[in-house]
Coordinates of C-alpha atoms in Angstrom, one line a residue:
M1 CA 9.9 -2.7 -2.4
G2 CA 8.8 -4.9 0.5
L3 CA 12.2 -4.2 2.1
A4 CA 12.6 -0.7 1.3
T5 CA 9.2 -0.2 3.0
R6 CA 10.3 -2.0 6.2
I7 CA 13.6 -0.1 6.6
V8 CA 11.7 3.1 6.3
S9 CA 9.3 2.0 8.9
A10 CA 12.1 1.0 11.1
M11 CA 13.7 4.4 10.6
S12 CA 10.8 6.0 12.6
L13 CA 12.5 4.8 15.8
P14 CA 15.7 6.4 15.9
D15 CA 17.6 3.6 17.8
E16 CA 16.2 1.0 15.4
G17 CA 17.0 3.1 12.4
I18 CA 20.6 3.6 13.4
G19 CA 21.1 0.2 14.1
E20 CA 19.6 -0.8 10.6
V21 CA 21.9 1.6 8.9
L22 CA 25.0 0.4 10.8
R23 CA 24.3 -3.0 9.6
L24 CA 23.4 -2.2 6.0
A25 CA 27.0 -0.2 6.0
R26 CA 28.8 -3.0 7.4
D27 CA 27.3 -5.4 5.0
L28 CA 27.8 -3.0 2.0
C29 CA 31.7 -3.1 2.3
M30 CA 31.9 -6.5 3.9
G31 CA 33.4 -5.1 7.0
T32 CA 33.8 -6.7 10.4
A33 CA 32.3 -3.5 12.3
S34 CA 30.3 -0.2 11.5
F35 CA 30.1 3.0 13.4
A36 CA 27.9 6.4 13.8
V37 CA 30.1 9.1 15.7
S38 CA 28.7 12.5 16.4
S39 CA 30.8 15.7 16.0
A40 CA 31.1 15.6 19.6
G41 CA 32.3 12.3 19.8
A42 CA 29.4 10.2 20.7
L43 CA 29.5 6.9 19.6
R44 CA 27.2 3.9 18.3
Y45 CA 28.9 0.6 16.8
D46 CA 27.9 -2.6 15.2
L47 CA 30.0 -5.7 15.4
L48 CA 30.1 -8.9 13.8
D49 CA 28.3 -11.9 16.3
S50 CA 32.2 -13.1 16.5
D51 CA 34.8 -10.7 17.8
P52 CA 37.8 -11.4 15.6
I53 CA 39.9 -9.6 18.4
G54 CA 39.8 -9.3 21.9
D55 CA 40.2 -5.7 22.4
F56 CA 38.0 -5.0 19.1
G57 CA 35.5 -2.6 20.7
P58 CA 37.6 -0.3 22.3
R59 CA 39.9 0.1 19.0
V60 CA 36.7 0.6 16.9
E61 CA 35.8 3.4 19.3
A62 CA 39.2 5.0 19.2
L63 CA 39.5 4.5 15.5
A64 CA 36.1 5.9 14.9
R65 CA 36.8 9.2 17.1
S66 CA 40.0 9.8 15.4
C67 CA 38.0 10.1 12.3
L68 CA 36.7 13.2 13.6
D69 CA 40.1 14.9 13.1
R70 CA 40.6 13.8 9.5
P71 CA 40.7 16.5 6.8
G72 CA 37.6 15.4 5.2
A73 CA 35.7 14.9 8.2
S74 CA 33.2 17.5 7.5
G75 CA 33.3 17.4 3.7
S76 CA 31.1 15.6 1.2
D77 CA 32.7 12.2 0.4
A78 CA 34.2 9.1 1.6
F79 CA 37.7 9.0 3.4
W80 CA 40.0 6.6 4.8
N81 CA 41.8 6.4 8.2
A82 CA 43.8 3.7 10.1
E83 CA 45.5 2.8 13.6
I84 CA 48.7 4.3 14.2
L85 CA 50.9 1.4 14.5
G86 CA 53.5 0.8 17.4
E87 CA 57.0 -0.8 16.6
S88 CA 55.8 -4.1 17.9
D89 CA 52.4 -4.1 15.9
S90 CA 51.7 -6.2 13.1
A91 CA 50.4 -4.5 10.0
D92 CA 48.0 -7.7 9.1
D93 CA 46.2 -7.1 12.6
S94 CA 45.8 -3.2 12.3
L95 CA 42.2 -1.8 11.7
A96 CA 41.4 0.6 8.9
C97 CA 38.1 2.2 8.2
V98 CA 36.2 4.1 5.4
A99 CA 34.0 7.1 6.6
V100 CA 31.5 9.3 4.9
P101 CA 29.9 12.7 6.6
V102 CA 26.6 12.8 7.9
H103 CA 24.8 16.0 7.1
A104 CA 21.4 17.5 7.9
D105 CA 20.4 20.9 6.5
H106 CA 23.8 21.8 5.7
E107 CA 24.7 21.1 9.2
W108 CA 27.6 18.6 10.0
L109 CA 26.3 15.8 12.4
G110 CA 29.1 13.5 12.3
L111 CA 30.6 10.2 10.6
L112 CA 29.2 7.0 9.3
G113 CA 32.0 4.4 8.9
V114 CA 32.8 0.6 8.0
V115 CA 36.0 -0.9 9.9
D116 CA 38.1 -4.1 9.0
T117 CA 41.6 -5.5 9.2
W118 CA 42.1 -4.3 5.5
L119 CA 39.6 -2.5 3.4
P120 CA 40.5 -2.1 -0.2
E121 CA 39.4 0.6 -2.5
L122 CA 35.7 1.3 -2.6
D123 CA 34.0 0.7 -6.0
E124 CA 31.6 3.3 -7.3
E125 CA 28.3 1.3 -6.1
Q126 CA 29.7 0.9 -2.7
R127 CA 30.8 4.6 -2.6
Q128 CA 27.6 5.8 -3.6
G129 CA 25.6 3.4 -1.3
L130 CA 27.7 4.6 1.7
L131 CA 26.9 8.1 0.9
R132 CA 22.9 7.5 0.3
L133 CA 23.1 5.6 3.8
S134 CA 24.7 8.7 5.2
Q135 CA 22.0 10.7 3.6
V136 CA 19.3 8.6 5.2
L137 CA 20.9 8.8 8.7
G138 CA 21.3 12.4 8.7
Q139 CA 17.5 12.8 7.4
R140 CA 16.3 10.5 10.2
L141 CA 18.5 12.1 12.8
A142 CA 17.4 15.9 11.8
A143 CA 13.4 14.6 11.5
S144 CA 13.5 13.1 14.9
G145 CA 15.6 15.6 17.0
T146 CA 16.8 12.7 19.1
G147 CA 20.2 12.0 17.8
L148 CA 22.2 8.8 18.3
G149 CA 19.9 7.7 21.4
P150 CA 21.2 5.2 23.7
A151 CA 22.4 1.6 22.3
P152 CA 20.3 -1.4 22.6
A153 CA 20.7 -3.2 26.0
V154 CA 23.3 -6.0 26.3
A155 CA 24.2 -8.3 28.6
P156 CA 26.8 -7.0 31.5
D157 CA 29.4 -9.4 30.1
Q158 CA 28.8 -8.0 26.5
A159 CA 28.7 -4.6 27.1
P160 CA 31.5 -2.4 25.0
P161 CA 33.8 -0.8 27.2
T162 CA 33.9 3.0 27.8
T163 CA 36.4 5.3 27.8
D164 CA 37.0 7.5 31.2
A165 CA 36.0 11.1 31.2
P166 CA 36.1 13.9 33.5
P167 CA 33.4 14.7 36.1
A168 CA 30.5 16.6 33.9
D169 CA 30.5 20.3 34.6
P170 CA 27.1 21.2 36.2
Q171 CA 26.9 24.4 34.6
A172 CA 28.0 23.1 31.0
P173 CA 25.2 23.6 28.6
P174 CA 23.2 20.5 26.9
R175 CA 24.7 19.5 23.4
P176 CA 22.4 20.3 20.5
E177 CA 19.2 18.1 20.0
S178 CA 20.5 16.9 16.8
W179 CA 22.6 14.5 18.9
A180 CA 20.7 14.6 22.2
G181 CA 20.7 11.8 24.6
E182 CA 24.5 11.2 24.4
S183 CA 25.9 13.1 27.4
E184 CA 25.5 10.4 30.0
A185 CA 28.5 7.8 30.2
G186 CA 27.4 4.7 28.5
E187 CA 24.2 5.8 26.8
S188 CA 25.8 5.6 23.4
G189 CA 28.2 3.1 24.1
A190 CA 30.9 5.5 25.2
S191 CA 31.6 8.6 27.2
E192 CA 33.1 11.8 26.4
S193 CA 35.0 14.7 27.9
R194 CA 34.0 18.1 27.6
A195 CA 35.5 21.5 28.3
P196 CA 34.6 23.9 30.9
Q197 CA 32.0 26.3 29.1
A198 CA 32.7 30.0 29.6
P199 CA 30.7 32.5 31.4
V200 CA 27.8 34.1 29.4
P201 CA 28.2 37.6 29.4
G202 CA 25.5 40.4 29.9
S203 CA 23.6 41.5 33.1
G204 CA 24.7 38.7 35.3
G205 CA 24.0 35.1 35.3
P206 CA 24.6 31.9 37.2
D207 CA 28.4 32.3 36.4
G208 CA 28.1 35.6 34.4
A209 CA 29.9 39.0 34.7
P210 CA 28.4 42.4 35.8
A211 CA 26.3 44.0 33.4
T212 CA 28.7 46.7 33.0
D213 CA 29.8 45.9 29.1
F214 CA 28.3 47.8 26.4
L215 CA 25.9 45.0 25.0
G216 CA 24.5 44.7 28.4
E217 CA 24.1 48.5 28.5
V218 CA 22.1 48.2 25.1
A219 CA 20.1 45.4 26.2
D220 CA 18.9 47.2 29.4
H221 CA 17.7 50.4 27.3
L222 CA 15.4 48.1 24.9
P223 CA 12.0 49.1 25.2
D224 CA 10.8 45.3 25.0
G225 CA 11.9 42.7 27.6
L226 CA 14.7 40.5 26.4
V227 CA 15.2 36.8 27.7
V228 CA 17.8 34.4 27.1
A229 CA 17.5 30.8 28.1
R230 CA 19.4 27.5 27.5
A231 CA 17.5 24.6 25.8
D232 CA 16.8 23.1 29.1
G233 CA 14.8 26.4 30.0
T234 CA 17.3 28.0 32.3
I235 CA 17.3 31.7 32.1
L236 CA 20.6 33.1 31.5
F237 CA 20.1 36.6 30.8
A238 CA 17.1 39.3 31.2
N239 CA 17.0 42.9 30.6
A240 CA 15.8 45.7 32.8
A241 CA 12.5 46.1 30.8
L242 CA 11.5 42.8 32.1
E243 CA 11.1 44.2 35.6
S244 CA 8.7 47.0 34.2
L245 CA 6.5 44.3 32.4
S246 CA 6.6 42.0 35.3
G247 CA 7.7 43.5 38.5
R248 CA 10.3 41.0 38.6
S249 CA 14.0 42.2 38.2
P250 CA 16.4 40.2 36.2
A251 CA 18.6 39.2 39.6
E252 CA 15.2 37.6 40.5
V253 CA 14.8 35.5 37.3
L254 CA 18.5 34.6 36.8
G255 CA 18.8 30.5 37.1
A256 CA 14.9 30.2 37.2
D257 CA 13.1 27.9 34.7
V258 CA 11.8 30.4 31.8
T259 CA 8.2 28.7 31.9
T260 CA 7.7 30.3 35.6
L261 CA 7.5 33.7 33.9
F262 CA 4.1 32.8 32.1
V263 CA 0.8 32.0 33.6
D264 CA 0.1 28.4 33.3
D265 CA -3.2 28.3 31.6
G266 CA -3.5 24.4 31.5
T267 CA -2.4 24.3 28.1
P268 CA 0.6 22.1 27.2
R269 CA 3.2 24.2 25.7
T270 CA 7.0 23.3 24.5
L271 CA 9.9 25.6 25.2
A272 CA 9.8 26.2 21.5
Q273 CA 6.1 27.5 21.7
L274 CA 6.9 29.6 24.6
V275 CA 9.8 31.5 23.8
G276 CA 11.0 30.2 20.1
T277 CA 7.9 31.4 17.9
A278 CA 8.9 33.4 15.1
S279 CA 7.5 37.1 14.9
P280 CA 4.7 38.0 15.3
G281 CA 5.0 35.5 18.0
R282 CA 2.6 34.0 20.5
R283 CA 0.1 35.8 22.8
L284 CA 1.1 34.7 26.7
Q285 CA 0.2 36.1 29.8
L286 CA 3.2 37.5 31.8
D287 CA 2.9 36.5 35.5
S288 CA 3.3 39.8 37.8
P289 CA 3.6 38.8 41.6
G290 CA 2.7 42.2 42.5
G291 CA -0.6 42.4 40.5
P292 CA -2.6 41.1 37.5
A293 CA -1.2 39.1 34.8
V294 CA 0.0 41.0 31.8
A295 CA -1.0 40.3 28.1
I296 CA 2.2 40.1 25.7
D297 CA 3.3 38.9 22.5
A298 CA 6.4 36.7 23.0
S299 CA 8.6 36.2 19.8
G300 CA 11.8 34.3 19.7
A301 CA 14.3 32.1 17.8
R302 CA 16.7 29.1 18.5
F303 CA 20.4 29.7 18.1
T304 CA 23.6 27.9 19.2
S305 CA 26.0 30.0 21.2
S306 CA 29.7 29.4 21.4
L307 CA 29.7 29.8 25.0
A308 CA 26.5 28.3 26.4
G309 CA 25.4 25.8 23.7
D310 CA 21.6 25.6 22.3
C311 CA 19.5 28.6 23.7
Y312 CA 16.3 30.5 22.8
V313 CA 16.4 34.4 22.8
A314 CA 12.9 36.1 23.1
L315 CA 11.4 39.4 23.0
L316 CA 8.3 40.3 25.0
H317 CA 6.4 43.0 24.0
Q318 CA 3.4 44.2 25.9
A319 CA 0.2 43.5 24.0
P320 CA -2.0 46.6 22.6
D321 CA -4.3 47.7 25.4
G322 CA -3.1 44.8 27.3
R323 CA -6.1 42.4 25.7
L324 CA -5.7 38.7 25.8
L325 CA -6.9 36.8 22.6
A326 CA -10.2 35.1 24.1
P327 CA -13.2 33.6 22.4
D328 CA -15.0 36.9 22.6
A329 CA -12.0 38.5 20.8
G330 CA -13.2 37.7 17.6
L331 CA -11.8 34.3 16.5
G332 CA -13.5 34.5 13.1
G333 CA -12.2 38.1 12.3
A334 CA -10.9 38.9 8.9
A335 CA -7.2 39.0 10.0
I336 CA -7.2 35.6 11.9
D337 CA -9.1 33.9 8.8
D338 CA -6.1 35.3 6.5
L339 CA -3.6 34.0 9.1
L340 CA -5.2 30.5 9.4
N341 CA -5.9 30.1 5.6
A342 CA -2.2 30.8 5.0
L343 CA -0.8 27.9 6.8
D344 CA -0.4 24.4 5.4
E345 CA -1.3 22.7 8.1
G346 CA -5.5 22.0 8.4
I347 CA -6.6 23.5 11.8
V348 CA -9.9 22.5 13.2
L349 CA -11.5 23.5 16.4
C350 CA -15.0 22.4 17.6
D351 CA -17.0 22.7 20.7
A352 CA -18.0 20.0 23.2
E353 CA -21.0 19.1 20.8
G354 CA -18.8 18.9 17.7
T355 CA -20.0 22.1 16.2
V356 CA -17.2 23.7 14.3
L357 CA -15.8 27.1 15.5
V358 CA -12.6 27.3 13.3
A359 CA -11.9 25.6 10.3
N360 CA -9.1 26.7 7.8
A361 CA -8.9 26.2 4.0
A362 CA -6.1 23.3 4.6
A363 CA -8.3 21.4 6.7
K364 CA -11.0 21.3 4.1
V365 CA -8.5 20.3 1.6
L366 CA -6.8 17.6 3.7
Q367 CA -10.1 15.7 4.3
G368 CA -11.5 16.2 0.6
L369 CA -14.2 18.8 1.6
P370 CA -15.0 21.7 -0.7
V371 CA -12.7 24.7 -0.1
D372 CA -15.5 27.1 -0.6
E373 CA -17.9 25.3 2.0
D374 CA -18.3 27.5 5.4
L375 CA -18.2 24.9 7.9
R376 CA -18.5 27.3 11.2
S377 CA -21.5 26.9 13.4
R378 CA -22.3 23.7 11.7
P379 CA -21.5 20.2 12.9
F380 CA -18.3 18.9 11.8
P381 CA -18.7 16.6 8.3
F382 CA -17.2 13.3 7.8
S383 CA -15.5 13.0 4.6
P384 CA -15.6 9.3 2.7
S385 CA -12.5 10.4 1.1
L386 CA -10.5 9.9 4.5
C387 CA -9.2 6.5 5.3
S388 CA -7.3 4.7 7.8
S389 CA -3.4 4.1 7.1
D390 CA -4.4 0.7 5.6
G391 CA -6.8 2.2 3.0
S392 CA -10.1 1.2 4.8
P393 CA -12.8 3.6 5.2
L394 CA -12.2 5.6 8.7
T395 CA -15.3 5.4 10.6
R396 CA -16.9 8.4 12.8
A397 CA -15.9 6.6 15.9
H398 CA -12.4 6.3 14.9
H399 CA -12.2 10.0 13.7
P400 CA -9.2 11.8 15.5
L401 CA -11.6 14.8 16.2
V402 CA -14.4 12.4 17.7
R403 CA -11.8 10.5 19.9
A404 CA -10.5 13.9 21.0
L405 CA -14.0 15.0 21.8
H406 CA -14.1 12.0 24.2
G407 CA -11.0 13.0 25.9
T408 CA -8.3 11.0 23.9
V409 CA -5.0 12.7 23.0
V410 CA -4.4 11.4 19.5
R411 CA -0.6 11.9 18.4
S412 CA 0.5 11.7 14.7
E413 CA -2.0 9.4 13.2
Q414 CA -1.2 8.1 9.9
L415 CA -4.3 8.4 7.7
Q416 CA -4.7 8.4 3.6
L417 CA -6.9 10.8 1.4
V418 CA -8.3 9.2 -1.7
G419 CA -8.8 11.6 -4.4
E420 CA -9.6 11.6 -8.0
E421 CA -8.2 8.3 -10.1
S422 CA -7.6 6.9 -6.7
E423 CA -4.7 9.1 -6.1
R424 CA -3.6 8.8 -2.4
R425 CA -2.1 11.3 -0.1
H426 CA -0.3 10.3 3.2
I427 CA -1.9 12.6 6.0
V428 CA -0.8 12.7 9.6
A429 CA -3.5 13.9 12.0
S430 CA -3.1 15.0 15.9
A431 CA -6.1 15.8 18.4
K432 CA -6.7 16.6 21.8
P433 CA -9.1 18.2 23.9
F434 CA -9.1 21.8 23.9
S435 CA -10.7 24.4 26.1
V436 CA -11.8 27.9 24.7
G437 CA -12.7 30.1 27.6
T438 CA -14.9 28.2 29.6
E439 CA -16.1 26.0 26.9
H440 CA -14.8 22.5 26.2
G441 CA -14.1 21.1 22.9
A442 CA -11.4 19.7 20.5
L443 CA -8.8 20.7 18.5
L444 CA -7.5 18.8 15.0
V445 CA -4.3 19.3 13.2
L446 CA -3.7 17.9 10.0
R447 CA -0.5 17.8 8.0
D448 CA 0.3 16.4 4.4
V449 CA 3.3 14.1 4.7
T450 CA 3.2 12.5 1.3
S451 CA 6.2 14.3 -0.2
Q452 CA 8.5 13.5 2.8
L453 CA 7.4 9.9 2.6
E454 CA 7.9 9.8 -1.2
E455 CA 11.5 11.3 -0.8
E456 CA 12.3 9.0 2.1
A457 CA 11.3 5.7 0.0
W458 CA 13.1 6.9 -2.9
L459 CA 16.2 7.6 -1.0
M460 CA 16.0 4.0 0.5
H461 CA 15.5 2.6 -3.1
L462 CA 18.7 4.3 -4.3
A463 CA 20.7 3.1 -1.4
L464 CA 19.2 -0.6 -2.1
H465 CA 19.1 -0.8 -5.9
D466 CA 21.9 -0.8 -8.7
P467 CA 21.0 2.6 -10.4
L468 CA 21.6 1.3 -14.0
T469 CA 19.8 -1.7 -14.3
G470 CA 17.2 -1.3 -11.3
L471 CA 18.2 -4.5 -9.9
A472 CA 19.1 -5.4 -6.1
N473 CA 22.5 -4.4 -5.0
R474 CA 25.2 -6.2 -3.1
Y475 CA 23.5 -5.1 0.6
L476 CA 19.9 -5.5 -0.3
L477 CA 20.9 -9.1 -1.7
L478 CA 22.7 -10.0 1.5
D479 CA 19.8 -8.6 3.9
Y480 CA 17.5 -10.9 1.8
L481 CA 19.8 -13.9 2.4
R482 CA 20.2 -13.1 6.2
R483 CA 16.5 -13.0 6.7
V484 CA 15.8 -16.4 4.5
L485 CA 18.7 -18.3 5.9
L486 CA 17.3 -17.7 9.5
Q487 CA 13.7 -18.5 8.3
F488 CA 14.9 -21.9 7.1
R489 CA 16.8 -22.5 10.3
T490 CA 13.5 -22.5 12.1
R491 CA 11.1 -23.8 9.5
G492 CA 13.2 -25.7 7.1
G493 CA 13.7 -25.1 3.1
S494 CA 16.6 -24.5 0.7
I495 CA 18.0 -21.7 -1.3
A496 CA 20.4 -21.7 -4.1
L497 CA 22.6 -18.8 -5.3
V498 CA 23.4 -18.9 -9.1
F499 CA 26.5 -16.5 -9.9
L500 CA 27.1 -15.1 -13.5
D501 CA 29.8 -13.1 -15.1
L502 CA 29.7 -12.1 -18.7
D503 CA 32.4 -13.5 -20.9
D504 CA 34.6 -11.2 -22.4
F505 CA 32.4 -8.0 -21.6
K506 CA 35.2 -5.8 -21.6
M507 CA 35.7 -6.1 -25.7
I508 CA 32.0 -4.7 -26.0
N509 CA 33.3 -1.6 -24.0
D510 CA 36.3 -1.2 -25.7
R511 CA 35.1 -1.8 -29.4
F512 CA 31.6 0.1 -29.2
G513 CA 31.7 2.5 -26.0
H514 CA 30.7 2.2 -22.6
D515 CA 27.1 3.6 -23.5
V516 CA 26.7 0.7 -25.7
G517 CA 27.9 -1.5 -22.9
D518 CA 25.6 0.1 -20.4
E519 CA 22.5 -0.8 -22.8
V520 CA 23.7 -4.5 -23.0
L521 CA 23.9 -4.8 -19.1
V522 CA 20.3 -3.6 -18.9
A523 CA 19.3 -5.9 -21.6
V524 CA 21.1 -8.7 -19.8
A525 CA 19.3 -7.8 -16.5
R526 CA 15.7 -8.0 -18.1
R527 CA 16.5 -11.3 -19.7
I528 CA 17.8 -12.7 -16.5
Q529 CA 14.4 -11.5 -14.7
G530 CA 12.4 -12.7 -17.5
A531 CA 14.3 -16.4 -17.0
V532 CA 13.4 -17.0 -13.3
R533 CA 10.6 -16.8 -11.0
S534 CA 9.1 -13.4 -9.7
S535 CA 10.0 -14.3 -6.2
D536 CA 13.7 -14.8 -7.1
I537 CA 16.0 -12.2 -6.4
V538 CA 18.3 -10.9 -9.0
A539 CA 21.0 -8.7 -8.0
R540 CA 24.0 -6.9 -9.7
L541 CA 27.1 -6.6 -8.0
G542 CA 28.8 -4.4 -10.1
G543 CA 30.5 -4.7 -13.6
D544 CA 29.5 -7.6 -15.5
E545 CA 28.6 -9.6 -12.3
F546 CA 25.0 -10.9 -11.6
V547 CA 23.6 -13.1 -8.8
V548 CA 20.0 -14.7 -8.6
A549 CA 18.8 -16.1 -5.3
H550 CA 16.3 -19.1 -5.9
A551 CA 14.7 -20.4 -3.1
A552 CA 14.6 -24.2 -4.4
S553 CA 13.2 -27.6 -3.4
E554 CA 15.8 -30.4 -2.3
D555 CA 16.0 -31.6 -5.8
P556 CA 19.1 -30.6 -7.6
G557 CA 17.5 -31.1 -11.1
E558 CA 15.5 -27.7 -10.3
I559 CA 18.4 -25.5 -10.1
D560 CA 19.9 -27.1 -13.4
L561 CA 16.8 -26.4 -15.0
V562 CA 16.9 -22.6 -13.9
V563 CA 20.5 -22.1 -15.1
S564 CA 19.6 -24.0 -18.3
R565 CA 16.9 -21.5 -18.9
I566 CA 19.2 -18.5 -17.8
R567 CA 22.1 -19.6 -20.3
K568 CA 19.6 -20.2 -23.0
T569 CA 18.2 -16.7 -22.8
L570 CA 21.3 -15.0 -22.6
T571 CA 22.8 -16.4 -25.9
A572 CA 20.3 -15.0 -28.2
P573 CA 21.7 -12.1 -30.2
Y574 CA 21.2 -8.7 -28.8
Q575 CA 20.5 -5.7 -31.1
V576 CA 21.7 -2.5 -29.7
R577 CA 22.2 0.7 -31.7
G578 CA 22.3 -1.1 -34.9
Q579 CA 24.8 -3.5 -33.9
T580 CA 24.2 -7.4 -33.7
L581 CA 25.8 -8.8 -30.5
A582 CA 26.5 -11.9 -29.0
V583 CA 27.0 -12.3 -25.2
S584 CA 27.6 -15.4 -23.1
A585 CA 28.0 -16.0 -19.4
S586 CA 30.0 -18.1 -17.0
I587 CA 27.5 -19.5 -14.6
G588 CA 28.2 -21.4 -11.2
W589 CA 25.8 -22.0 -8.6
V590 CA 25.6 -23.4 -4.9
A591 CA 23.1 -24.5 -2.3
A592 CA 23.2 -23.2 1.0
D593 CA 23.4 -24.9 4.3
P594 CA 21.3 -22.7 6.5
R595 CA 22.7 -24.3 9.7
H596 CA 26.2 -23.3 9.1
E597 CA 26.2 -20.8 6.7
D598 CA 25.9 -16.8 6.7
P599 CA 25.2 -14.8 3.6
T600 CA 28.8 -13.4 3.0
T601 CA 30.4 -16.9 3.0
L602 CA 27.5 -18.2 0.8
L603 CA 28.2 -15.6 -1.9
V604 CA 32.0 -16.2 -1.9
R605 CA 31.4 -19.9 -2.4
A606 CA 29.3 -19.1 -5.3
D607 CA 31.6 -16.8 -6.9
R608 CA 34.4 -19.4 -6.5
E609 CA 32.3 -22.2 -8.0
M610 CA 31.5 -19.8 -10.8
Y611 CA 35.3 -19.2 -11.6
R612 CA 36.3 -23.0 -11.3
R613 CA 33.8 -23.8 -13.8
K614 CA 34.8 -20.7 -16.1
S615 CA 38.4 -21.9 -15.9
A616 CA 37.3 -25.5 -16.5
R617 CA 35.8 -24.6 -19.6
N618 CA 38.7 -22.5 -20.8
R619 CA 41.2 -25.3 -20.2
S620 CA 39.0 -27.6 -22.1
R621 CA 39.1 -25.1 -25.1
Q622 CA 42.6 -24.7 -25.3
A623 CA 43.4 -28.4 -25.1
P624 CA 45.0 -30.0 -28.1
T625 CA 42.2 -32.1 -30.1

C-alpha cells in the first residue's frame, strides 16, 4: 500500500508520473526500453542504464512512431510490432515491441509500449498490467491537461538524438492540450513534422477567404455576436453582430487576442472562463472604444476543428437592460441562491472583516457545518471537523479563507473532513483575495475529491498486485528490490530471494478443475504470508510460482529457518470443496550482492537455483536403491 501511495503521489506531476509508468512497464515485460508516443507522434522513452546497441535511441523512436500506423493502434488491446529488416540485417539484433493504446474519456491519446531485441508472448498478468498502466497514464494526462511534458534534463552527451523536421508553420494551430508542450523540437525527446493547415472559412481571417459562402452569410445575420478563437486566444472569425454590440468591425478584431474584446476588471480569468462557459454563460463587459462598456452574457464551448485545431466558439448576447451583476444587484436573490446551491463545489465569499456574504449548501457540507444554518451576515465559522492533509486539526490561522483575507493565494490545498465514525473525506481548497465592487474580501472554493483519489489508488493497486491472491506482482516486486538494493549499497544490509514452484500443480487443475486450483493458490498464498515476517514481500509471478523477498542478516542459518517454516506450512493437507489435497513445493533461494546485482538478475538467479534443487531432488528419487 505504501508503494501505491507513493506512485499516486508521483503522478500528480505529469513528467515524474510518466517516467514512473515507463519504468514500471519496462520492468513488467522485462524489456530494455519503454516508450509513450502521442497520436501526433511526440515521444518520451526510457532506456536501461547500459545502452545495449549504439544507435538504440533513434531505433526506439522510429519503432515507436511506426506503431501509430498499426491496425490496433487506437483499439483496446495489446499488439506487436517489429523493425523491418534489410537484407544484411541480423534477426537476432532486430527490435520488437508490444504496445497498448492510451485512452481518456473515449479519446485516443497515443500508445504505451515496451521494446526489446526479442519479446515473447505476454502472459495474462503482463497483458492486464500493461493495460492498467495505460489507464493510469491516460487518466493522469487527461487530469493534468499538460500531456507528455518535457523529458527530464540529461547531459549533452547523453541527450537522445532528434529527427529532422521541416520549419514550423507560423499559422499552424497548437495541438490539443491533452498532449500540450510537445511541439518544440527536443522538448519530448523528438521533433515532429506537421502538414500546413488549411485556411479557416468564414468572414475572413489571417489566412481566410472572403465572407461570401453560405455559412458566412448565416453567421452575419445572427442577432448575437459570434466569435471563434484558437486555443491560444487568436480570433479566427467574428460576425457582423459584434460590430453592432461593440462598434468594432470583424476586420478590426481578426488576428487579435480574444481577451482584448472584454474590459479587464482585475479578476484573473482563463480563456475557458471568458469564452468557454456553457449556457447560460458568464456576465462580462464588452469593450466599446466609442462609448461605455456593454454588459453581455458570454456562453461558449471548446471544440477541435479539422482545419484549425483546438478552438473556442462563443455567443455574445447583450444582457437585459445592459445591467451588470454588481453587489447591489442582489447577490442573495432567490435565483442566485438556487444556482449556487445546485453546485457540487462549495463557494464562500467574505468581506474584509471575515463576514460571510455568500455561502452555498455544498460549502457547509464540505466543512461539516449544519446545512440549514444561514451563515450570511455572520462571522465565518470554523469547523473542528476540517483537518490538514495529515489529519491534524486545522487552526484558524492556517484556514485557506483566513490566509486569503491576508493577501495569500491558496491553490488546491489538500484537507480532510472527519465525519461520523471517523469517516474521512478528502477536500481540495482554493482561496484568493477577491473584490466585490469597492469592497475587498476573499473567495473560498471547496471540492470533494474522495472518489477520484480512491479510484486512482484502486487502479494503482490493480496494476501492482495479483488479482487472484492479492499478493504483489512481478513489477511491484522488482520495484521493491530496486529500492532495497540501492539502500543497501549506501547503508549496508542483505536481502535473500526465495523462489517457490508448486510440484505437480497441473494435476490438481486437470483432475478437479481450475476453480479448485485457484482456491488452492489462494490458500498457498495465505500460508506463505503467515510463515514469513510482515515486513517481507510475498509475490506471485504467475501460474504456480511464488517469491519471498526477505531482508536477512549475514547469518545463512536465518534464511534456512525461513525456508524450513515455509516448507512445513505448505505440506499440511488442504481442504477445498470437500477434497483433501496435498501440495508440496520446490524451493530455492539466493542472497543478493547489492554492489554488483540488479533486480532482474537476482530474480533469474533465484529461479535457476529453484530448478537446480528441483532437478537434483527428482534425480535422487529416480536413482536405483
